[in-house]
PDB file of C-alpha atoms in Angstrom:
ATOM      1  CA  MET U  11      26.979 -20.787 -14.318  1.00 43.00           C
ATOM      2  CA  HIS U  12      24.169 -20.292 -11.805  1.00 51.00           C
ATOM      3  CA  ARG U  13      22.257 -16.999 -11.579  1.00 48.00           C
ATOM      4  CA  ARG U  14      23.820 -16.109  -8.217  1.00 48.00           C
ATOM      5  CA  GLN U  15      27.340 -16.672  -9.607  1.00 50.00           C
ATOM      6  CA  LEU U  16      26.462 -14.592 -12.650  1.00 49.00           C
ATOM      7  CA  CYS U  17      25.251 -11.771 -10.424  1.00 52.00           C
ATOM      8  CA  ALA U  18      28.439 -11.963  -8.363  1.00 49.00           C
ATOM      9  CA  ALA U  19      30.575 -11.925 -11.503  1.00 51.00           C
ATOM     10  CA  PHE U  20      28.690  -8.982 -12.987  1.00 49.00           C
ATOM     11  CA  PRO U  21      27.615  -6.850 -10.018  1.00 49.00           C
ATOM     12  CA  LEU U  22      26.567  -3.960 -12.257  1.00 49.00           C
ATOM     13  CA  ALA U  23      24.130  -6.129 -14.185  1.00 47.00           C
ATOM     14  CA  PRO U  24      21.104  -4.883 -12.199  1.00 46.00           C
ATOM     15  CA  ALA U  25      22.149  -1.305 -12.935  1.00 47.00           C
ATOM     16  CA  ALA U  26      22.190  -2.141 -16.624  1.00 47.00           C
ATOM     17  CA  GLY U  27      18.587  -3.143 -16.320  1.00 45.00           C
ATOM     18  CA  LEU U  28      19.129  -6.886 -16.558  1.00 46.00           C
ATOM     19  CA  GLY U  29      16.214  -8.365 -14.675  1.00 47.00           C
ATOM     20  CA  ALA U  30      17.988 -11.705 -14.304  1.00 50.00           C
ATOM     21  CA  CYS U  31      19.528 -10.512 -11.023  1.00 73.00           C
ATOM     22  CA  ALA U  32      16.291  -9.329  -9.406  1.00 84.00           C
ATOM     23  CA  PRO U  33      16.168 -10.531  -5.788  1.00 88.00           C
ATOM     24  CA  THR U  34      13.881 -13.447  -5.041  1.00 90.00           C
ATOM     25  CA  ALA U  35      10.999 -13.229  -2.560  1.00 91.00           C
ATOM     26  CA  GLU U  36      13.121 -15.242  -0.105  1.00 91.00           C
ATOM     27  CA  GLN U  37      16.008 -12.768  -0.405  1.00 91.00           C
ATOM     28  CA  GLN U  38      13.598  -9.880   0.101  1.00 92.00           C
ATOM     29  CA  ALA U  39      12.071 -11.568   3.164  1.00 94.00           C
ATOM     30  CA  ALA U  40      15.507 -12.327   4.615  1.00 92.00           C
ATOM     31  CA  ALA U  41      16.404  -8.655   4.265  1.00 90.00           C
ATOM     32  CA  LEU U  42      13.509  -7.726   6.553  1.00 94.00           C
ATOM     33  CA  SER U  43      13.895 -10.521   9.103  1.00 94.00           C
ATOM     34  CA  ILE U  44      14.798 -10.115  12.759  1.00 92.00           C
ATOM     35  CA  THR U  45      17.563 -12.634  13.550  1.00 91.00           C
ATOM     36  CA  ASP U  46      19.134 -14.084  16.701  1.00 88.00           C
ATOM     37  CA  ALA U  47      21.907 -11.492  16.404  1.00 90.00           C
ATOM     38  CA  THR U  48      19.448  -8.601  16.534  1.00 91.00           C
ATOM     39  CA  ALA U  49      19.040  -8.516  20.340  1.00 90.00           C
ATOM     40  CA  THR U  50      22.815  -8.667  20.886  1.00 91.00           C
ATOM     41  CA  ARG U  51      23.388  -5.870  18.412  1.00 92.00           C
ATOM     42  CA  ARG U  52      20.611  -3.771  19.948  1.00 92.00           C
ATOM     43  CA  ALA U  53      22.183  -4.152  23.402  1.00 92.00           C
ATOM     44  CA  ALA U  54      25.607  -3.090  22.085  1.00 93.00           C
ATOM     45  CA  GLN U  55      24.043  -0.060  20.426  1.00 95.00           C
ATOM     46  CA  SER U  56      22.124   1.078  23.527  1.00 95.00           C
ATOM     47  CA  ARG U  57      23.143   2.803  26.766  1.00 95.00           C
ATOM     48  CA  LEU U  58      21.096   4.067  29.702  1.00 95.00           C
ATOM     49  CA  PHE U  59      21.531   7.650  30.910  1.00 95.00           C
ATOM     50  CA  ASP U  60      20.159   8.753  34.285  1.00 94.00           C
ATOM     51  CA  THR U  61      18.364  11.862  33.152  1.00 94.00           C
ATOM     52  CA  THR U  62      14.869  12.776  31.976  1.00 94.00           C
ATOM     53  CA  ASP U  63      15.972  15.739  29.852  1.00 94.00           C
ATOM     54  CA  VAL U  64      15.563  14.402  26.307  1.00 94.00           C
ATOM     55  CA  ARG U  65      16.263  17.766  24.684  1.00 93.00           C
ATOM     56  CA  PHE U  66      19.530  18.274  26.570  1.00 94.00           C
ATOM     57  CA  LEU U  67      20.730  14.736  25.880  1.00 96.00           C
ATOM     58  CA  LEU U  68      19.836  15.104  22.197  1.00 96.00           C
ATOM     59  CA  GLN U  69      21.808  18.383  22.062  1.00 94.00           C
ATOM     60  CA  SER U  70      24.737  16.558  23.662  1.00 95.00           C
ATOM     61  CA  ALA U  71      24.449  13.791  21.036  1.00 96.00           C
ATOM     62  CA  VAL U  72      24.444  16.399  18.254  1.00 95.00           C
ATOM     63  CA  GLY U  73      27.573  17.801  19.942  1.00 93.00           C
ATOM     64  CA  VAL U  74      29.291  14.421  19.542  1.00 94.00           C
ATOM     65  CA  LEU U  75      28.386  14.336  15.851  1.00 94.00           C
ATOM     66  CA  GLN U  76      29.819  17.844  15.468  1.00 92.00           C
ATOM     67  CA  ASP U  77      32.944  16.809  17.417  1.00 91.00           C
ATOM     68  CA  LEU U  78      33.451  14.100  14.811  1.00 90.00           C
ATOM     69  CA  GLY U  79      32.801  16.321  11.791  1.00 90.00           C
ATOM     70  CA  TYR U  80      29.358  14.977  10.910  1.00 94.00           C
ATOM     71  CA  THR U  81      26.668  17.168   9.394  1.00 93.00           C
ATOM     72  CA  LEU U  82      23.021  16.734  10.314  1.00 95.00           C
ATOM     73  CA  GLU U  83      20.699  15.172   7.762  1.00 95.00           C
ATOM     74  CA  GLU U  84      17.612  14.986   9.916  1.00 95.00           C
ATOM     75  CA  ALA U  85      16.733  16.243  13.416  1.00 95.00           C
ATOM     76  CA  ARG U  86      13.392  15.386  15.012  1.00 95.00           C
ATOM     77  CA  PRO U  87      13.439  16.405  18.677  1.00 94.00           C
ATOM     78  CA  GLU U  88       9.757  15.498  19.105  1.00 93.00           C
ATOM     79  CA  ILE U  89      10.684  11.840  18.615  1.00 94.00           C
ATOM     80  CA  GLY U  90      14.220  12.171  20.022  1.00 95.00           C
ATOM     81  CA  MET U  91      16.025  11.376  16.781  1.00 97.00           C
ATOM     82  CA  VAL U  92      18.936  12.807  14.822  1.00 97.00           C
ATOM     83  CA  VAL U  93      20.763  11.484  11.769  1.00 97.00           C
ATOM     84  CA  GLY U  94      24.244  12.638  10.773  1.00 96.00           C
ATOM     85  CA  ARG U  95      26.452  12.012   7.795  1.00 96.00           C
ATOM     86  CA  ARG U  96      30.157  12.236   7.154  1.00 94.00           C
ATOM     87  CA  ALA U  97      31.862  11.849   3.769  1.00 91.00           C
ATOM     88  CA  VAL U  98      35.471  11.217   4.855  1.00 86.00           C
ATOM     89  CA  PRO U  99      37.472   9.041   5.362  1.00 88.00           C
ATOM     90  CA  SER U 100      34.608   6.893   4.065  1.00 89.00           C
ATOM     91  CA  PRO U 101      30.915   7.778   3.714  1.00 93.00           C
ATOM     92  CA  VAL U 102      29.055   6.909   6.921  1.00 94.00           C
ATOM     93  CA  ARG U 103      25.609   7.733   8.320  1.00 96.00           C
ATOM     94  CA  VAL U 104      24.823   7.598  12.030  1.00 96.00           C
ATOM     95  CA  GLN U 105      21.376   7.537  13.596  1.00 97.00           C
ATOM     96  CA  ILE U 106      20.748   8.342  17.259  1.00 97.00           C
ATOM     97  CA  VAL U 107      17.385   7.689  18.887  1.00 97.00           C
ATOM     98  CA  LEU U 108      16.478   8.599  22.474  1.00 97.00           C
ATOM     99  CA  ARG U 109      13.666   6.910  24.365  1.00 94.00           C
ATOM    100  CA  ARG U 110      12.337   7.858  27.791  1.00 93.00           C
ATOM    101  CA  LEU U 111      11.799   4.847  30.030  1.00 91.00           C
ATOM    102  CA  PRO U 112       8.269   4.820  31.440  1.00 87.00           C
ATOM    103  CA  ALA U 113       9.135   3.101  34.721  1.00 89.00           C
ATOM    104  CA  ARG U 114      12.202   5.076  35.834  1.00 91.00           C
ATOM    105  CA  PRO U 115      13.781   8.509  35.337  1.00 95.00           C
ATOM    106  CA  ALA U 116      16.182   7.467  32.599  1.00 95.00           C
ATOM    107  CA  ILE U 117      16.675   7.664  28.861  1.00 96.00           C
ATOM    108  CA  VAL U 118      17.911   4.913  26.561  1.00 95.00           C
ATOM    109  CA  VAL U 119      20.202   6.191  23.826  1.00 96.00           C
ATOM    110  CA  ARG U 120      20.550   3.946  20.817  1.00 96.00           C
ATOM    111  CA  VAL U 121      23.070   4.644  18.094  1.00 96.00           C
ATOM    112  CA  SER U 122      23.453   2.756  14.832  1.00 96.00           C
ATOM    113  CA  ALA U 123      25.701   3.370  11.868  1.00 95.00           C
ATOM    114  CA  GLN U 124      25.870   2.330   8.247  1.00 95.00           C
ATOM    115  CA  ALA U 125      28.504   2.573   5.554  1.00 95.00           C
ATOM    116  CA  VAL U 126      27.129   4.360   2.506  1.00 94.00           C
ATOM    117  CA  GLY U 127      27.956   2.615  -0.736  1.00 89.00           C
ATOM    118  CA  ALA U 128      26.967   0.021  -3.264  1.00 82.00           C
ATOM    119  CA  GLN U 129      27.634  -3.698  -3.046  1.00 82.00           C
ATOM    120  CA  ALA U 130      30.236  -4.744  -0.442  1.00 83.00           C
ATOM    121  CA  PHE U 131      31.175  -1.129   0.332  1.00 86.00           C
ATOM    122  CA  GLY U 132      27.890  -0.375   2.068  1.00 92.00           C
ATOM    123  CA  GLY U 133      25.820  -1.845   4.866  1.00 92.00           C
ATOM    124  CA  PRO U 134      25.094  -1.767   8.593  1.00 93.00           C
ATOM    125  CA  LEU U 135      28.203  -1.397  10.789  1.00 92.00           C
ATOM    126  CA  SER U 136      27.876  -4.082  13.414  1.00 86.00           C
ATOM    127  CA  ASP U 137      31.316  -4.105  15.071  1.00 88.00           C
ATOM    128  CA  PRO U 138      30.381  -4.057  18.796  1.00 85.00           C
ATOM    129  CA  ALA U 139      33.613  -2.182  19.650  1.00 89.00           C
ATOM    130  CA  LEU U 140      32.350   0.787  17.660  1.00 90.00           C
ATOM    131  CA  TYR U 141      29.620   1.812  20.078  1.00 93.00           C
ATOM    132  CA  PRO U 142      31.387   2.102  23.487  1.00 93.00           C
ATOM    133  CA  GLN U 143      33.603   4.764  21.893  1.00 92.00           C
ATOM    134  CA  PHE U 144      30.550   6.736  20.919  1.00 93.00           C
ATOM    135  CA  PHE U 145      28.981   6.480  24.383  1.00 95.00           C
ATOM    136  CA  ASP U 146      32.232   7.564  26.040  1.00 94.00           C
ATOM    137  CA  ARG U 147      32.166  10.630  23.828  1.00 94.00           C
ATOM    138  CA  LEU U 148      28.499  11.216  24.639  1.00 95.00           C
ATOM    139  CA  SER U 149      29.224  11.108  28.393  1.00 94.00           C
ATOM    140  CA  GLN U 150      31.989  13.623  27.846  1.00 93.00           C
ATOM    141  CA  SER U 151      29.697  15.740  25.681  1.00 94.00           C
ATOM    142  CA  VAL U 152      27.010  15.778  28.415  1.00 92.00           C
ATOM    143  CA  PHE U 153      29.593  17.203  30.805  1.00 90.00           C
ATOM    144  CA  LEU U 154      30.943  19.742  28.320  1.00 90.00           C
ATOM    145  CA  THR U 155      27.491  20.813  27.119  1.00 85.00           C
ATOM    146  CA  ALA U 156      26.325  21.298  30.725  1.00 82.00           C
ATOM    147  CA  HIS U 157      29.252  23.687  31.165  1.00 81.00           C
ATOM    148  CA  ASP U 158      28.474  25.530  27.901  1.00 81.00           C
ATOM    149  CA  ILE U 159      31.696  24.265  26.311  1.00 81.00           C
TER     150      ILE U 159
ATOM    151  CA  MET I  29      37.521 -18.940 -37.780  1.00 43.00           C
ATOM    152  CA  THR I  30      38.982 -16.629 -40.422  1.00 47.00           C
ATOM    153  CA  SER I  31      40.919 -13.553 -39.450  1.00 48.00           C
ATOM    154  CA  ASP I  32      38.633 -11.183 -41.432  1.00 54.00           C
ATOM    155  CA  ARG I  33      35.642 -12.248 -39.295  1.00 56.00           C
ATOM    156  CA  LEU I  34      37.324 -11.248 -36.057  1.00 54.00           C
ATOM    157  CA  PRO I  35      36.930  -7.449 -36.462  1.00 63.00           C
ATOM    158  CA  ARG I  36      33.234  -7.907 -37.274  1.00 64.00           C
ATOM    159  CA  ARG I  37      32.714  -9.995 -34.139  1.00 64.00           C
ATOM    160  CA  ALA I  38      34.671  -7.484 -32.067  1.00 64.00           C
ATOM    161  CA  ALA I  39      32.530  -4.675 -33.483  1.00 64.00           C
ATOM    162  CA  LEU I  40      29.365  -6.559 -32.577  1.00 60.00           C
ATOM    163  CA  LEU I  41      30.638  -7.122 -29.035  1.00 63.00           C
ATOM    164  CA  ALA I  42      31.526  -3.449 -28.734  1.00 65.00           C
ATOM    165  CA  ALA I  43      28.098  -2.444 -30.009  1.00 67.00           C
ATOM    166  CA  ALA I  44      26.245  -4.580 -27.450  1.00 65.00           C
ATOM    167  CA  PRO I  45      26.464  -2.063 -24.564  1.00 63.00           C
ATOM    168  CA  ALA I  46      25.385   0.720 -26.926  1.00 62.00           C
ATOM    169  CA  LEU I  47      22.354  -1.332 -27.974  1.00 59.00           C
ATOM    170  CA  LEU I  48      21.536  -1.890 -24.308  1.00 58.00           C
ATOM    171  CA  ALA I  49      21.756   1.836 -23.677  1.00 57.00           C
ATOM    172  CA  LEU I  50      19.532   2.502 -26.691  1.00 57.00           C
ATOM    173  CA  ALA I  51      16.993   0.031 -25.336  1.00 57.00           C
ATOM    174  CA  GLY I  52      16.931   2.137 -22.179  1.00 54.00           C
ATOM    175  CA  CYS I  53      15.917   5.164 -24.272  1.00 58.00           C
ATOM    176  CA  GLN I  54      12.707   3.441 -25.325  1.00 68.00           C
ATOM    177  CA  TRP I  55      11.013   4.493 -22.110  1.00 69.00           C
ATOM    178  CA  ASP I  56       7.279   4.965 -22.228  1.00 82.00           C
ATOM    179  CA  SER I  57       6.282   7.009 -19.188  1.00 78.00           C
ATOM    180  CA  ARG I  58       2.609   6.065 -19.635  1.00 75.00           C
ATOM    181  CA  GLN I  59       3.581   2.447 -19.019  1.00 79.00           C
ATOM    182  CA  GLN I  60       6.536   2.871 -16.671  1.00 78.00           C
ATOM    183  CA  VAL I  61       5.231   5.361 -14.093  1.00 83.00           C
ATOM    184  CA  PRO I  62       2.041   3.483 -13.151  1.00 81.00           C
ATOM    185  CA  ALA I  63       3.624   0.023 -13.617  1.00 82.00           C
ATOM    186  CA  ALA I  64       2.704  -2.358 -10.792  1.00 85.00           C
ATOM    187  CA  THR I  65       2.973  -6.072 -10.151  1.00 87.00           C
ATOM    188  CA  ASN I  66      -0.144  -6.387  -8.019  1.00 89.00           C
ATOM    189  CA  THR I  67      -3.561  -4.772  -8.155  1.00 89.00           C
ATOM    190  CA  GLN I  68      -4.033  -1.769  -5.869  1.00 86.00           C
ATOM    191  CA  ALA I  69      -6.203  -3.723  -3.435  1.00 90.00           C
ATOM    192  CA  ALA I  70      -3.869  -6.741  -3.389  1.00 92.00           C
ATOM    193  CA  GLN I  71      -0.800  -4.586  -2.754  1.00 92.00           C
ATOM    194  CA  ARG I  72      -2.560  -2.843   0.152  1.00 90.00           C
ATOM    195  CA  ALA I  73      -3.661  -6.145   1.646  1.00 94.00           C
ATOM    196  CA  ILE I  74      -0.126  -7.561   1.776  1.00 94.00           C
ATOM    197  CA  SER I  75       1.573  -4.354   2.889  1.00 95.00           C
ATOM    198  CA  THR I  76      -0.843  -3.146   5.598  1.00 95.00           C
ATOM    199  CA  ARG I  77      -1.472  -4.282   9.178  1.00 96.00           C
ATOM    200  CA  VAL I  78      -3.708  -2.913  11.909  1.00 95.00           C
ATOM    201  CA  PHE I  79      -2.424  -2.711  15.485  1.00 95.00           C
ATOM    202  CA  ASP I  80      -4.862  -2.500  18.384  1.00 94.00           C
ATOM    203  CA  THR I  81      -3.596   0.749  19.859  1.00 94.00           C
ATOM    204  CA  GLY I  82      -4.489   4.366  19.304  1.00 94.00           C
ATOM    205  CA  ASP I  83      -1.067   5.489  20.568  1.00 93.00           C
ATOM    206  CA  GLN I  84       0.476   6.519  17.245  1.00 93.00           C
ATOM    207  CA  GLY I  85       3.563   7.854  19.025  1.00 93.00           C
ATOM    208  CA  ALA I  86       4.297   4.424  20.517  1.00 93.00           C
ATOM    209  CA  VAL I  87       3.868   2.759  17.114  1.00 95.00           C
ATOM    210  CA  PHE I  88       6.117   5.409  15.537  1.00 96.00           C
ATOM    211  CA  ARG I  89       8.869   4.690  18.081  1.00 94.00           C
ATOM    212  CA  ALA I  90       8.468   0.946  17.481  1.00 95.00           C
ATOM    213  CA  VAL I  91       8.807   1.487  13.720  1.00 96.00           C
ATOM    214  CA  LEU I  92      12.053   3.414  14.312  1.00 96.00           C
ATOM    215  CA  ALA I  93      13.349   0.623  16.585  1.00 94.00           C
ATOM    216  CA  THR I  94      12.432  -2.066  14.048  1.00 96.00           C
ATOM    217  CA  LEU I  95      14.151  -0.178  11.235  1.00 97.00           C
ATOM    218  CA  GLN I  96      17.251   0.174  13.431  1.00 95.00           C
ATOM    219  CA  ASP I  97      17.072  -3.552  14.228  1.00 94.00           C
ATOM    220  CA  LEU I  98      17.100  -4.259  10.502  1.00 96.00           C
ATOM    221  CA  GLY I  99      20.110  -2.012   9.864  1.00 95.00           C
ATOM    222  CA  PHE I 100      18.284   0.905   8.241  1.00 97.00           C
ATOM    223  CA  VAL I 101      19.098   4.567   8.814  1.00 97.00           C
ATOM    224  CA  VAL I 102      16.272   7.084   8.531  1.00 97.00           C
ATOM    225  CA  ASP I 103      16.314   9.502   5.593  1.00 97.00           C
ATOM    226  CA  ARG I 104      13.184  11.442   6.523  1.00 96.00           C
ATOM    227  CA  ALA I 105      10.745  11.215   9.395  1.00 96.00           C
ATOM    228  CA  ASP I 106       7.563  13.179   9.970  1.00 95.00           C
ATOM    229  CA  PRO I 107       5.836  12.146  13.204  1.00 94.00           C
ATOM    230  CA  ALA I 108       3.012  14.655  12.631  1.00 92.00           C
ATOM    231  CA  LEU I 109       2.026  13.013   9.352  1.00 93.00           C
ATOM    232  CA  GLY I 110       3.220   9.589  10.484  1.00 94.00           C
ATOM    233  CA  THR I 111       5.764   8.792   7.775  1.00 94.00           C
ATOM    234  CA  VAL I 112       9.295   7.389   7.843  1.00 96.00           C
ATOM    235  CA  THR I 113      11.612   6.663   4.918  1.00 96.00           C
ATOM    236  CA  ALA I 114      14.812   4.740   5.551  1.00 97.00           C
ATOM    237  CA  THR I 115      17.672   3.235   3.554  1.00 97.00           C
ATOM    238  CA  ARG I 116      19.927   0.259   4.031  1.00 96.00           C
ATOM    239  CA  PHE I 117      23.011  -0.139   1.895  1.00 95.00           C
ATOM    240  CA  GLY I 118      24.608  -3.450   1.020  1.00 91.00           C
ATOM    241  CA  GLN I 119      24.700  -5.969  -1.808  1.00 88.00           C
ATOM    242  CA  GLN I 120      21.403  -4.429  -2.926  1.00 91.00           C
ATOM    243  CA  VAL I 121      20.181  -1.091  -1.605  1.00 94.00           C
ATOM    244  CA  MET I 122      16.840  -1.322   0.171  1.00 95.00           C
ATOM    245  CA  LEU I 123      14.493   1.643   0.521  1.00 96.00           C
ATOM    246  CA  LEU I 124      11.481   1.468   2.793  1.00 96.00           C
ATOM    247  CA  THR I 125       8.685   3.918   3.544  1.00 95.00           C
ATOM    248  CA  VAL I 126       6.407   3.218   6.501  1.00 97.00           C
ATOM    249  CA  THR I 127       3.234   5.204   7.042  1.00 94.00           C
ATOM    250  CA  LEU I 128       1.023   5.309  10.137  1.00 96.00           C
ATOM    251  CA  ARG I 129      -2.578   6.382  10.375  1.00 93.00           C
ATOM    252  CA  THR I 130      -4.733   6.483  13.490  1.00 93.00           C
ATOM    253  CA  PRO I 131      -8.352   7.259  12.591  1.00 89.00           C
ATOM    254  CA  PRO I 132      -9.746   9.978  14.924  1.00 89.00           C
ATOM    255  CA  GLY I 133     -11.151   8.471  18.102  1.00 89.00           C
ATOM    256  CA  ALA I 134     -10.214   4.955  17.064  1.00 90.00           C
ATOM    257  CA  ASN I 135      -8.204   2.591  19.214  1.00 94.00           C
ATOM    258  CA  ARG I 136      -6.171   1.261  16.309  1.00 94.00           C
ATOM    259  CA  THR I 137      -3.249   2.289  14.150  1.00 95.00           C
ATOM    260  CA  VAL I 138      -2.960   1.317  10.504  1.00 95.00           C
ATOM    261  CA  VAL I 139       0.644   0.709   9.448  1.00 96.00           C
ATOM    262  CA  ARG I 140       1.645   0.375   5.834  1.00 96.00           C
ATOM    263  CA  ALA I 141       5.042  -0.318   4.298  1.00 96.00           C
ATOM    264  CA  SER I 142       6.311   0.029   0.756  1.00 94.00           C
ATOM    265  CA  GLY I 143       9.678  -0.011  -0.843  1.00 93.00           C
ATOM    266  CA  GLN I 144      12.201  -1.513  -3.176  1.00 93.00           C
ATOM    267  CA  PHE I 145      15.088  -3.930  -2.929  1.00 93.00           C
ATOM    268  CA  GLY I 146      17.720  -3.270  -5.547  1.00 91.00           C
ATOM    269  CA  LEU I 147      15.689  -2.376  -8.625  1.00 89.00           C
ATOM    270  CA  THR I 148      12.732  -4.519  -7.600  1.00 90.00           C
ATOM    271  CA  GLU I 149       9.584  -3.202  -5.914  1.00 91.00           C
ATOM    272  CA  LEU I 150       8.401  -5.097  -2.860  1.00 93.00           C
ATOM    273  CA  SER I 151       5.359  -6.931  -4.179  1.00 92.00           C
ATOM    274  CA  ASP I 152       5.588 -10.347  -2.522  1.00 95.00           C
ATOM    275  CA  PRO I 153       3.809 -10.900   0.837  1.00 96.00           C
ATOM    276  CA  ALA I 154       6.880 -12.515   2.497  1.00 96.00           C
ATOM    277  CA  PRO I 155       9.061  -9.410   3.121  1.00 96.00           C
ATOM    278  CA  PHE I 156       6.087  -7.499   4.537  1.00 96.00           C
ATOM    279  CA  GLN I 157       5.182 -10.450   6.765  1.00 96.00           C
ATOM    280  CA  ARG I 158       8.721 -10.476   8.198  1.00 97.00           C
ATOM    281  CA  PHE I 159       8.755  -6.721   8.705  1.00 97.00           C
ATOM    282  CA  PHE I 160       5.455  -6.759  10.588  1.00 97.00           C
ATOM    283  CA  GLU I 161       6.652  -9.693  12.711  1.00 96.00           C
ATOM    284  CA  GLY I 162       9.569  -7.527  13.794  1.00 95.00           C
ATOM    285  CA  LEU I 163       7.282  -4.568  14.416  1.00 96.00           C
ATOM    286  CA  SER I 164       4.925  -6.763  16.473  1.00 95.00           C
ATOM    287  CA  GLN I 165       7.847  -7.839  18.651  1.00 92.00           C
ATOM    288  CA  ALA I 166       8.849  -4.231  19.160  1.00 91.00           C
ATOM    289  CA  LEU I 167       5.261  -3.302  20.075  1.00 91.00           C
ATOM    290  CA  PHE I 168       4.267  -6.489  21.934  1.00 84.00           C
ATOM    291  CA  LEU I 169       1.081  -6.333  19.894  1.00 71.00           C
ATOM    292  CA  GLN I 170      -0.499  -8.658  17.382  1.00 69.00           C
ATOM    293  CA  ALA I 171      -0.473  -7.406  13.797  1.00 73.00           C
ATOM    294  CA  ASN I 172      -3.905  -7.936  12.295  1.00 76.00           C
ATOM    295  CA  ALA I 173      -4.381  -8.270   8.562  1.00 74.00           C
ATOM    296  CA  VAL I 174      -6.691  -5.736   6.978  1.00 72.00           C
ATOM    297  CA  ASP I 175     -10.170  -6.892   5.968  1.00 60.00           C
TER     298      ASP I 175
END
């Protein structure tokens, strides 16, 4: 049985301290590589908003997280970033980053999400249908927040 | 195989996990805490790049974008100090800390990464090389190796 098959058969082996399943340099490098899918995923995760008010848009984004029952893990308004976490129905973390465009009065909002868990239960959530729902809610939140709702 | 040998073999098999656990108790902090694969200088050389910009804020935003590109979510970020720690879950959990330092008055930003993949520290040049390639793309700047 090859090492990879062994690791698949005994996924808890690394936790037991068995060094045989330590990732190779190639596996480590692959984990930090930008791929052809990256640009597509980035586009799906990003949406342009015609405003220059980073603070207001970030408050609206926090409003969406609250609408969905997330709690904040990290909030850094100086860099336009918030991270939220929700435990049910399955553990998920969501990161929202806002970036002012230098050439026009607009802000790019990028949202990414990951399932929290070991092995196959965790990882980046890359379903492109996930993100339009979030941006629809953010648009709604901008309206509601502007009206103090 | 005789039947009276079976219980002994079963007992040995049952004892194996306990022996493994006992092995874990033999933990010498003087060896374990400072354990490292590379020398200090070698580890810094492979994990550090210098970017020709003094705009630490721009590099910080590019680091965030690169981490998002790679599927990480930030655990902690301190733009004043210039540090980000992020996690990616999956087959093996990956933890990464990226630090930024712009020497006063200098037109360069020193970026350093460190982390672990599963239970293995990042000590090979390849993963750092790939990370800095991604960061260079995000910054449109060349990553220069440290002297």
